[in-house]
Coordinates of C-alpha atoms in Angstrom, one line a residue:
Chain U
M90 CA 91.7 119.6 89.7
S91 CA 91.9 123.2 89.1
T92 CA 95.2 124.8 89.4
N93 CA 94.7 128.1 91.0
P94 CA 97.1 130.5 90.5
Q95 CA 96.9 131.9 94.0
Q96 CA 97.9 129.4 95.7
S97 CA 100.9 128.4 93.8
V98 CA 103.9 128.6 95.4
E99 CA 106.4 130.5 94.7
P100 CA 108.2 128.0 91.7
G101 CA 111.8 127.9 93.3
R102 CA 110.5 126.8 96.6
R103 CA 108.5 123.8 95.4
R104 CA 110.8 122.4 93.4
W105 CA 112.9 121.8 96.0
G106 CA 110.8 119.9 98.6
V107 CA 109.4 118.2 95.3
D108 CA 113.7 117.3 94.5
V109 CA 113.8 116.1 98.2
G110 CA 110.9 113.6 97.7
L111 CA 112.0 112.7 94.9
V112 CA 115.6 111.7 96.0
L113 CA 114.3 110.2 99.4
W114 CA 111.2 108.5 98.5
P115 CA 112.7 106.0 95.8
S116 CA 115.8 105.2 97.3
F117 CA 113.3 104.3 100.7
L118 CA 111.9 101.8 98.3
A119 CA 115.0 100.6 96.8
S120 CA 116.5 100.2 99.6
C121 CA 113.5 99.0 101.3
A122 CA 113.9 95.7 98.6
G123 CA 118.2 96.1 98.7
S124 CA 117.9 95.1 102.9
L125 CA 115.3 92.2 102.2
L126 CA 117.6 91.1 99.5
F127 CA 121.4 91.1 101.2
F128 CA 119.7 90.5 105.0
A129 CA 118.4 87.2 103.2
A130 CA 121.2 85.5 102.1
V131 CA 123.7 87.8 104.7
D132 CA 123.5 87.8 108.4
P133 CA 124.7 91.0 110.4
A134 CA 126.9 89.0 113.5
L135 CA 128.5 87.5 110.4
L136 CA 130.1 91.1 109.9
R137 CA 130.8 91.3 113.4
D138 CA 132.3 88.0 113.7
A139 CA 134.1 87.8 110.2
G140 CA 134.4 91.0 109.1
P141 CA 137.0 94.5 109.3
R142 CA 137.1 95.7 112.7
L143 CA 134.8 98.4 111.4
F144 CA 131.7 96.1 112.7
A145 CA 133.0 94.7 115.4
G146 CA 130.6 95.5 118.8
L147 CA 128.1 95.6 116.5
D148 CA 125.0 93.4 117.3
R149 CA 122.0 92.1 114.8
E150 CA 119.3 94.8 115.0
A151 CA 122.0 97.5 114.7
G152 CA 123.6 95.8 111.7
Y153 CA 120.4 95.5 110.2
A154 CA 119.2 98.7 110.6
L155 CA 122.9 100.4 109.9
G156 CA 122.7 97.5 106.3
F157 CA 119.3 99.8 105.9
I158 CA 120.9 103.4 106.0
F159 CA 123.4 102.7 104.0
F160 CA 121.5 100.7 101.3
W161 CA 118.9 104.5 101.9
V162 CA 121.9 106.6 101.1
I163 CA 123.9 104.9 98.2
G164 CA 120.1 105.1 96.8
A165 CA 119.6 108.9 97.8
L166 CA 122.9 109.6 96.3
A167 CA 122.1 108.1 92.7
S168 CA 118.2 109.1 92.5
A169 CA 120.2 112.4 93.5
L170 CA 122.3 112.7 90.5
S171 CA 119.4 112.0 88.1
I172 CA 117.7 114.6 89.4
Y173 CA 120.6 116.5 89.4
L174 CA 121.2 115.8 85.8
I175 CA 117.8 116.3 85.0
R176 CA 117.8 119.5 86.4
T177 CA 121.1 120.9 85.0
E178 CA 120.1 119.7 81.3
R179 CA 120.4 122.3 78.4
P180 CA 118.5 121.1 75.0
A181 CA 121.9 121.9 72.0
R182 CA 121.6 124.7 70.0
R183 CA 120.8 123.6 67.2
T184 CA 120.3 126.6 64.7
V185 CA 122.6 129.4 64.5
G186 CA 121.5 132.8 65.5
P187 CA 122.1 135.2 68.1
E188 CA 122.6 134.5 71.7
P189 CA 119.0 134.7 73.4
P190 CA 118.9 137.7 76.1
Chain Q
M156 CA 83.6 124.6 90.9
T157 CA 81.0 127.2 89.7
S158 CA 82.6 128.4 86.7
P159 CA 85.0 127.9 84.8
R160 CA 88.3 129.7 86.0
L161 CA 90.9 131.8 83.3
R162 CA 94.0 129.9 83.8
L163 CA 96.7 132.5 84.4
V164 CA 99.7 131.9 81.4
P165 CA 103.6 133.0 82.1
K166 CA 105.2 135.1 80.1
P167 CA 107.7 133.5 77.3
S168 CA 110.3 134.3 78.7
E169 CA 109.2 132.9 82.7
P170 CA 109.2 129.3 83.4
A171 CA 106.4 127.9 83.7
P172 CA 105.6 126.4 87.3
F173 CA 106.3 123.3 87.1
Y174 CA 104.1 122.7 90.6
A175 CA 101.4 124.3 92.2
A176 CA 101.2 123.8 95.6
A177 CA 98.6 121.2 96.4
E178 CA 94.9 122.6 97.6
K179 CA 94.1 120.6 101.2
I180 CA 91.0 119.0 100.0
Y181 CA 88.3 118.5 102.5
P182 CA 86.4 115.0 101.5
R183 CA 83.1 115.2 102.5
E184 CA 81.4 111.9 104.8
I185 CA 79.3 110.3 102.2
S186 CA 77.6 106.6 103.0
G187 CA 76.3 103.9 100.8
R188 CA 77.2 100.5 99.7
F189 CA 80.6 101.2 99.1
S190 CA 81.6 102.8 101.6
R191 CA 80.3 100.6 104.1
L192 CA 82.2 98.0 102.4
R193 CA 84.9 100.5 102.6
E194 CA 84.4 100.8 106.7
I195 CA 84.4 96.8 107.0
A196 CA 87.5 96.4 105.2
V197 CA 88.7 99.0 107.5
V198 CA 87.8 97.8 110.2
V199 CA 88.7 93.4 109.6
L200 CA 91.5 95.2 108.3
L201 CA 93.4 96.9 111.0
G202 CA 91.7 94.5 113.2
L203 CA 94.0 91.4 111.8
F204 CA 97.0 94.0 112.1
Y205 CA 96.4 95.4 115.5
G206 CA 95.4 92.2 117.2
V207 CA 97.3 89.4 115.3
A208 CA 100.7 90.5 116.6
W209 CA 99.2 89.9 120.0
L210 CA 98.0 85.7 119.6
D211 CA 100.4 83.2 120.3
F212 CA 100.4 79.3 119.2
D213 CA 102.8 77.1 120.5
G214 CA 104.4 78.6 122.3
H215 CA 105.6 81.0 120.1
Q216 CA 103.8 84.4 119.6
A217 CA 102.0 83.0 116.3
L218 CA 102.8 85.9 113.4
L219 CA 106.6 86.5 114.1
F220 CA 109.3 87.8 111.6
D221 CA 111.9 87.5 114.2
L222 CA 114.9 89.3 112.5
P223 CA 117.4 89.4 115.7
A224 CA 116.6 85.7 116.3
R225 CA 116.7 85.4 112.6
K226 CA 113.9 83.2 111.7
F227 CA 110.2 83.5 111.4
H228 CA 107.1 81.9 112.6
I229 CA 104.1 81.9 111.0
F230 CA 101.8 79.8 113.2
A231 CA 103.1 76.4 113.3
L232 CA 105.8 77.0 109.8
T233 CA 109.5 78.7 111.4
L234 CA 111.0 79.4 108.6
W235 CA 114.6 80.8 108.0
P236 CA 117.1 81.8 106.3
Q237 CA 117.5 78.9 103.6
D238 CA 113.8 79.5 103.2
F239 CA 114.8 82.2 100.8
L240 CA 112.7 80.4 98.3
Y241 CA 109.2 80.3 100.2
L242 CA 109.5 84.2 100.8
T243 CA 109.9 84.6 97.0
L244 CA 107.6 82.4 95.7
L245 CA 105.3 84.7 98.2
L246 CA 106.8 87.9 96.7
I247 CA 105.9 86.7 93.2
I248 CA 102.5 85.0 94.6
A249 CA 101.6 88.9 95.8
A250 CA 102.0 90.9 92.2
L251 CA 100.5 88.4 90.5
S252 CA 97.1 88.4 92.3
L253 CA 97.3 92.5 92.0
F254 CA 97.7 91.7 87.8
F255 CA 95.0 89.3 88.1
F256 CA 92.9 91.8 90.3
T257 CA 93.9 95.1 88.8
A258 CA 93.3 92.9 85.3
L259 CA 89.5 92.1 87.1
A260 CA 88.0 94.5 89.2
G261 CA 90.7 97.5 88.7
R262 CA 92.3 99.3 91.5
L263 CA 90.1 96.8 93.7
W264 CA 93.9 97.0 96.4
C265 CA 93.8 100.8 96.4
G266 CA 90.1 102.0 96.9
Y267 CA 90.2 99.0 100.0
A268 CA 93.2 97.8 101.2
C269 CA 95.8 99.7 100.5
P270 CA 98.1 100.8 103.8
Q271 CA 97.7 104.0 102.3
T272 CA 93.9 104.2 102.3
V273 CA 92.8 102.0 105.2
W274 CA 95.1 104.7 107.4
T275 CA 93.8 107.8 106.2
E276 CA 90.5 106.8 106.6
L277 CA 90.9 106.3 110.2
F278 CA 92.1 109.1 110.4
V279 CA 89.4 111.3 108.5
W280 CA 87.3 109.6 110.9
I281 CA 89.6 111.0 114.2
E282 CA 88.9 114.4 111.6
Q283 CA 85.6 114.3 111.4
W284 CA 84.9 113.5 115.1
T285 CA 86.9 115.7 116.3
E286 CA 86.1 119.0 113.7
G287 CA 83.5 118.0 112.7
K288 CA 82.1 117.8 109.3
R289 CA 82.9 119.2 106.3
A290 CA 81.9 122.4 105.4
R291 CA 82.4 123.1 109.2
R292 CA 86.3 121.8 108.9
M293 CA 86.6 123.8 106.0
K294 CA 85.1 127.1 108.6
L295 CA 87.7 126.5 111.1
D296 CA 91.1 126.2 109.3
R297 CA 89.6 129.3 107.7
G298 CA 88.4 130.8 111.1
P299 CA 91.1 132.6 113.5
W300 CA 92.4 130.8 116.6
T301 CA 90.1 130.7 119.2
A302 CA 89.9 128.2 122.4
Q303 CA 87.2 126.5 120.4
K304 CA 89.6 125.3 117.8
L305 CA 92.7 125.0 120.0
L306 CA 90.5 122.4 121.7
R307 CA 89.3 121.0 118.8
K308 CA 92.7 120.5 116.9
T309 CA 94.7 119.7 119.9
A310 CA 92.0 117.3 120.8
K311 CA 92.8 115.5 116.5
Q312 CA 96.0 115.9 117.1
I313 CA 96.5 114.4 120.8
L314 CA 94.4 110.7 118.8
W315 CA 96.7 111.2 116.1
V316 CA 100.3 110.8 117.6
T317 CA 98.8 108.0 119.8
L318 CA 97.3 106.4 117.0
A319 CA 100.4 106.6 115.0
A320 CA 102.8 105.8 118.0
W321 CA 100.6 101.9 118.3
T322 CA 100.8 102.0 115.2
G323 CA 104.8 101.6 115.1
F324 CA 104.6 100.2 118.3
T325 CA 102.9 97.2 117.0
F326 CA 105.0 97.4 113.2
V327 CA 107.9 96.7 115.3
G328 CA 105.9 93.9 117.3
Y329 CA 106.2 91.9 114.5
F330 CA 109.7 91.7 113.7
T331 CA 111.3 92.5 118.0
P332 CA 108.4 90.0 119.9
I333 CA 105.6 92.5 121.1
R334 CA 105.1 91.7 124.3
T335 CA 108.9 91.4 125.2
L336 CA 108.6 95.5 123.3
G337 CA 106.1 96.2 124.2
A338 CA 108.0 96.4 128.2
G339 CA 110.6 97.3 126.7
I340 CA 108.9 100.5 126.5
A341 CA 106.9 100.1 129.6
D342 CA 111.2 100.3 131.9
L343 CA 112.2 102.9 129.5
S344 CA 115.2 99.7 128.7
L345 CA 114.5 99.4 124.5
G346 CA 117.3 99.4 122.7
P347 CA 118.1 102.5 120.2
W348 CA 117.2 101.2 117.4
S349 CA 114.2 99.4 117.9
T350 CA 113.2 102.9 119.5
F351 CA 114.5 104.3 116.2
W352 CA 111.8 101.9 114.2
V353 CA 109.1 102.7 116.7
F354 CA 109.2 106.3 115.9
L355 CA 110.3 106.4 112.1
Y356 CA 106.6 104.4 111.2
G357 CA 105.0 106.0 113.5
L358 CA 106.2 108.9 111.8
A359 CA 105.6 107.7 108.1
T360 CA 101.6 107.0 109.2
Y361 CA 101.6 110.4 111.0
G362 CA 102.3 111.7 107.7
N363 CA 101.2 110.2 105.2
A364 CA 97.3 109.6 106.6
G365 CA 97.2 112.7 108.4
Y366 CA 98.8 115.1 105.8
L367 CA 100.0 113.3 102.7
R368 CA 97.1 111.7 101.7
E369 CA 96.0 111.5 98.3
Q370 CA 99.2 113.5 97.9
V371 CA 100.7 109.1 98.5
C372 CA 98.9 107.8 95.8
K373 CA 99.0 110.8 92.9
Y374 CA 103.1 111.1 93.8
M375 CA 105.1 108.6 95.1
C376 CA 103.1 105.2 94.4
P377 CA 103.8 103.5 91.6
Y378 CA 101.0 101.2 91.1
A379 CA 98.8 104.2 90.6
R380 CA 101.2 105.3 87.7
F381 CA 101.9 101.6 86.1
Q382 CA 98.0 100.0 86.5
S383 CA 96.4 101.4 83.6
A384 CA 98.9 98.3 81.6
M385 CA 96.6 96.0 83.1
F386 CA 93.5 98.2 82.2
D387 CA 92.0 96.5 78.9
K388 CA 88.4 97.3 77.7
D389 CA 86.9 94.4 80.5
T390 CA 88.6 95.7 83.2
L391 CA 86.2 97.5 85.7
I392 CA 86.6 100.7 86.2
I393 CA 84.3 103.2 87.6
S394 CA 82.7 105.5 85.3
Y395 CA 80.5 108.6 85.1
D396 CA 77.7 107.4 81.9
E397 CA 78.3 110.7 79.6
A398 CA 75.6 110.1 76.9
R399 CA 72.6 109.7 79.8
G400 CA 73.8 112.7 82.1
E401 CA 74.8 115.0 79.7
P402 CA 74.0 118.0 79.0
R403 CA 74.2 118.7 82.5
G404 CA 72.5 120.7 85.0
P405 CA 70.2 122.2 87.9
R406 CA 67.1 121.8 87.4
R407 CA 63.4 121.3 89.8
R408 CA 62.6 118.4 91.1
G409 CA 60.6 116.6 89.0
T410 CA 61.6 118.3 86.0
E411 CA 61.3 115.7 82.2
A412 CA 65.1 115.8 82.3
R413 CA 65.1 115.2 78.7
A414 CA 62.1 117.8 77.3
A415 CA 64.4 120.5 79.2
G416 CA 67.1 119.4 77.5
L417 CA 69.2 118.5 80.1
G418 CA 71.1 115.0 81.4
D419 CA 70.4 112.7 84.7
C420 CA 73.3 115.3 85.8
I421 CA 72.3 117.9 88.2
D422 CA 75.3 119.2 88.9
C423 CA 75.3 119.6 91.9
T424 CA 79.0 118.3 92.6
L425 CA 78.6 115.8 95.1
C426 CA 80.7 113.5 93.7
V427 CA 84.0 116.2 93.6
Q428 CA 83.1 117.1 97.2
V429 CA 83.5 113.1 98.3
C430 CA 86.9 112.3 96.2
P431 CA 89.2 111.6 98.6
T432 CA 91.7 112.5 96.1
G433 CA 89.3 116.0 94.8
I434 CA 88.9 114.9 91.1
D435 CA 85.3 114.5 88.6
I436 CA 85.0 111.5 87.8
R437 CA 83.4 113.7 84.7
H438 CA 85.8 114.1 83.1
G439 CA 86.9 110.6 83.0
L440 CA 88.8 108.0 84.0
Q441 CA 92.1 109.7 86.2
Y442 CA 95.2 108.3 87.5
D443 CA 94.6 109.4 90.4
C444 CA 90.7 107.7 90.7
I445 CA 91.6 105.6 93.9
A446 CA 88.3 103.6 93.0
C447 CA 86.9 104.0 96.3
G448 CA 84.0 104.8 95.2
A449 CA 82.6 107.8 97.4
C450 CA 81.3 109.4 94.5
I451 CA 79.6 106.0 93.2
D452 CA 77.2 106.5 96.4
A453 CA 77.2 110.4 96.5
C454 CA 75.7 110.3 92.8
D455 CA 73.2 107.5 93.7
Q456 CA 71.5 109.1 96.7
V457 CA 70.7 111.8 94.8
M458 CA 69.1 109.7 92.1
D459 CA 67.4 108.6 94.7
K460 CA 66.0 111.8 95.6
M461 CA 66.0 113.2 92.2
G462 CA 63.9 110.0 91.0
S463 CA 65.7 109.3 88.4
P464 CA 67.5 105.5 88.3
R465 CA 71.1 104.4 90.0
G466 CA 74.3 104.2 87.9
L467 CA 74.9 108.2 86.7
I468 CA 78.3 107.1 88.1
R469 CA 79.1 103.0 88.8
Y470 CA 81.2 100.4 88.1
T471 CA 81.4 99.3 84.3
T472 CA 83.7 98.6 81.6
E473 CA 84.6 100.9 78.5
H474 CA 82.8 98.0 77.1
A475 CA 79.4 97.8 79.1
L476 CA 79.9 102.0 79.0
H477 CA 80.1 101.7 74.1
A478 CA 77.1 99.4 74.7
R479 CA 79.0 96.0 73.8
A480 CA 79.5 92.2 76.2
T481 CA 81.7 93.0 78.7
H482 CA 83.6 89.7 78.5
V483 CA 85.0 88.4 81.7
V484 CA 87.0 86.0 80.6
R485 CA 90.1 86.3 77.9
P486 CA 93.1 85.6 77.7
R487 CA 94.5 88.3 79.7
M488 CA 92.6 87.1 82.4
L489 CA 93.4 83.3 82.0
V490 CA 98.0 83.8 81.8
Y491 CA 97.8 86.0 84.9
A492 CA 95.8 82.7 86.0
A493 CA 97.6 80.2 85.1
L494 CA 100.5 82.5 86.1
L495 CA 99.0 82.4 89.5
T496 CA 97.9 79.1 90.1
L497 CA 101.0 77.9 89.2
A498 CA 102.8 80.5 91.6
G499 CA 100.6 79.0 94.3
G500 CA 101.1 75.1 92.8
V501 CA 104.7 74.8 94.2
L502 CA 104.4 77.7 97.7
L503 CA 102.2 75.0 98.7
Y504 CA 103.7 71.6 96.7
S505 CA 107.4 72.6 98.5
L506 CA 106.0 73.6 101.6
F507 CA 104.1 69.8 101.6
T508 CA 107.8 68.1 100.7
R509 CA 109.7 70.6 103.5
T510 CA 112.3 68.5 105.1
P511 CA 113.1 70.8 108.3
L512 CA 116.7 69.0 107.4
I513 CA 120.0 70.2 105.6
L514 CA 122.9 68.4 104.8
D515 CA 126.0 68.6 103.5
V516 CA 128.9 66.6 102.5
I517 CA 132.0 68.1 102.4
R518 CA 135.3 65.8 101.9
D519 CA 138.6 66.1 103.4
R520 CA 141.1 68.1 101.4
N521 CA 144.2 67.4 103.5
A522 CA 144.1 63.6 103.1
L523 CA 142.9 61.9 100.0
Y524 CA 142.7 58.8 102.0
R525 CA 144.7 57.2 105.6
E526 CA 145.4 53.1 106.1
V527 CA 144.0 52.0 109.7
H528 CA 145.7 49.3 110.8
G529 CA 147.2 47.9 107.9
E530 CA 143.7 47.2 106.6
R531 CA 141.1 49.2 106.2
I532 CA 140.7 52.5 104.5
E533 CA 139.6 55.3 106.4
N534 CA 137.9 59.4 104.6
A535 CA 138.0 62.0 106.4
Y536 CA 134.6 64.0 106.1
T537 CA 133.1 67.5 107.6
L538 CA 129.0 67.4 108.1
K539 CA 127.4 70.4 107.5
I540 CA 123.6 69.6 109.6
I541 CA 121.1 72.2 109.4
N542 CA 118.3 71.6 111.7
L543 CA 115.8 74.3 110.4
D544 CA 112.9 72.4 112.8
D545 CA 111.8 74.8 116.0
K546 CA 112.3 71.4 118.0
P547 CA 116.0 69.6 118.8
H548 CA 116.4 66.5 116.7
A549 CA 119.0 63.7 117.3
Y550 CA 119.8 61.9 113.8
R551 CA 120.9 59.2 112.8
L552 CA 124.1 58.2 109.7
A553 CA 123.8 56.1 106.9
P554 CA 126.5 55.7 104.8
S555 CA 125.7 53.7 101.7
G556 CA 126.6 52.5 98.0
M557 CA 129.1 50.6 98.2
A558 CA 129.9 47.0 99.5
G559 CA 131.7 47.2 103.6
L560 CA 131.4 50.8 104.2
E561 CA 131.1 51.5 107.4
L562 CA 131.0 55.0 109.8
T563 CA 133.6 55.0 112.6
A564 CA 132.8 59.0 113.6
P565 CA 130.8 60.5 114.8
V566 CA 129.5 58.8 118.0
E567 CA 125.9 58.6 116.7
P568 CA 122.9 60.1 117.4
I569 CA 124.1 63.6 116.2
T570 CA 122.5 65.7 118.3
V571 CA 122.1 69.9 116.2
P572 CA 119.2 72.5 118.2
S573 CA 116.4 74.2 117.0
G574 CA 117.1 76.5 114.1
S575 CA 121.3 75.6 114.0
V576 CA 124.0 74.2 111.7
S577 CA 126.5 71.9 113.4
N578 CA 129.7 71.3 111.8
I579 CA 130.8 67.6 112.7
P580 CA 134.1 65.8 111.1
A581 CA 133.0 62.3 110.4
R582 CA 134.9 59.7 108.8
L583 CA 134.1 55.9 106.5
A584 CA 136.2 53.1 106.4
A585 CA 136.1 50.5 103.7
P586 CA 137.9 47.0 103.8
E587 CA 141.1 47.3 102.1
A588 CA 140.1 44.5 99.7
V589 CA 137.5 47.0 98.0
A590 CA 138.4 50.0 99.0
A591 CA 140.8 51.0 95.3
G592 CA 139.8 53.8 93.2
V593 CA 136.8 55.9 93.2
H594 CA 132.9 55.1 94.6
R595 CA 130.2 57.3 94.4
I596 CA 128.1 56.8 97.9
A597 CA 125.5 58.1 99.7
L598 CA 124.5 59.4 102.6
T599 CA 121.5 59.6 104.8
L600 CA 120.7 61.3 107.5
T601 CA 116.8 60.4 109.7
A602 CA 115.7 62.3 112.8
V603 CA 115.2 59.3 115.2
D604 CA 112.3 60.2 116.4
A605 CA 111.0 61.2 113.1
P606 CA 112.0 59.3 110.5
R607 CA 110.1 61.1 108.1
I608 CA 112.9 64.4 108.4
E609 CA 115.0 62.4 105.8
V610 CA 118.1 63.6 103.6
Y611 CA 120.2 62.1 101.0
E612 CA 123.7 63.5 100.0
K613 CA 125.8 62.3 97.6
T614 CA 129.4 61.9 98.0
R615 CA 132.3 60.4 96.4
F616 CA 134.8 58.0 99.1
I617 CA 138.6 57.5 97.7
G618 CA 141.0 55.0 97.9
P619 CA 144.0 53.5 96.2
S620 CA 144.5 53.7 93.1
P621 CA 144.2 50.5 91.9

């Protein structure tokens, strides 16, 4: 595909959008897998009946949805941290010399 | 695509722009063998998706992953969370099939079966129907907002949104009974979470099939990145025959290409215009290529017009392109096929021999044994009986493994409702004369109305020290 320089948006803005995608998308996939495995073993109704009072009044559907969102948020935090570490990485200066401008 | 463009080289002091904004791709409409095949795939797959949700089987929805009730109905089969093994096996089989078919014929999945492809195709049909063919769509987008443009865009949006909403509704209808869901929407009594999922899936459909399209394949799909690991030189790929096509160039119809110093490619760029991901297949195999075959159809039509043989762009293998033999049967295929057969075999075997009943026996921890009437020794247990069948059953319990061992409680038969777990206290007794020491015994639980449903569980019976 050809890249048309006139059409490229200023890099900063574009990159932000891409980063949001890179945070939300892999964590969404991870959350799908995580929810599947977790809720295959754990009935959300069990959290309501035997869990801490935090979960009182929670029905199954709400349990599934909140579980999914919980995994998503945790995954997103991990992705975001990865992106942050990648974006803020500075290569070590290996040579002695004047400060770059 | 006419002449090579000069690329701006960023000044060394500025960071290079890593991401260029994606140019909107206007795939040109095309008809031909592979387009026909994809149309069939779209109709069949979407027909199944929208249709099967409404099928009933034996008094329940035929295919229902009933999350609120924690049970899966797959036609005659009912699976519970205890049957997680099957789901695992199914996922393994799905992954192995993907490996197998990718090694065999490349990205068949991407071109014909992936939901992203299938729904994008449907959304593009709507777009063509409301906004016209490729050239018209491009003109419409460039032009000012006229009444005509507003009308066409509005019509497209109404159809897209309706379809996306129906898709979200159908999707959620596989997880909560679809008729209940429909009724809930009709009288606005739908719960907040069902509403949330319908909305989320509808929005995903609208965004992915309407706008993101090929960008999902290029930037979001992990399979697109690692599929090449399953490729080898015998894998079916879509390829431009460079040896035959080059040097490319326009010519009059009827020109003897070789005499004019040209290859068969007339550089009409139709293969690029029809490409849903906007690549030029003539640059060679690229991971953006979803192997839809649109460029083959386009090129075949051109070759027919030019009076050249078809297949300048074709399904081929790297070996075939280099005039070497292609091997369909090769170690990689045998390994994938063997693993697939094994996993499939295990799944089928375990499904056919599945007993819809689980028995756990837990010995009472409080007392080792109890003397009854001074002549018998009694042990207490808790039976955990899980009825995995889709109807209630009455069961009989038979102890074995020790002379004179009898069940004193509970009163038989024990009835357990469908899909339920019953915790039942049980007591076994044996004459004092034979009870001394530790005995390995077993309990057999049999459904009264279906002797086929029977499980056997080992436990211990403890008497006074000898």
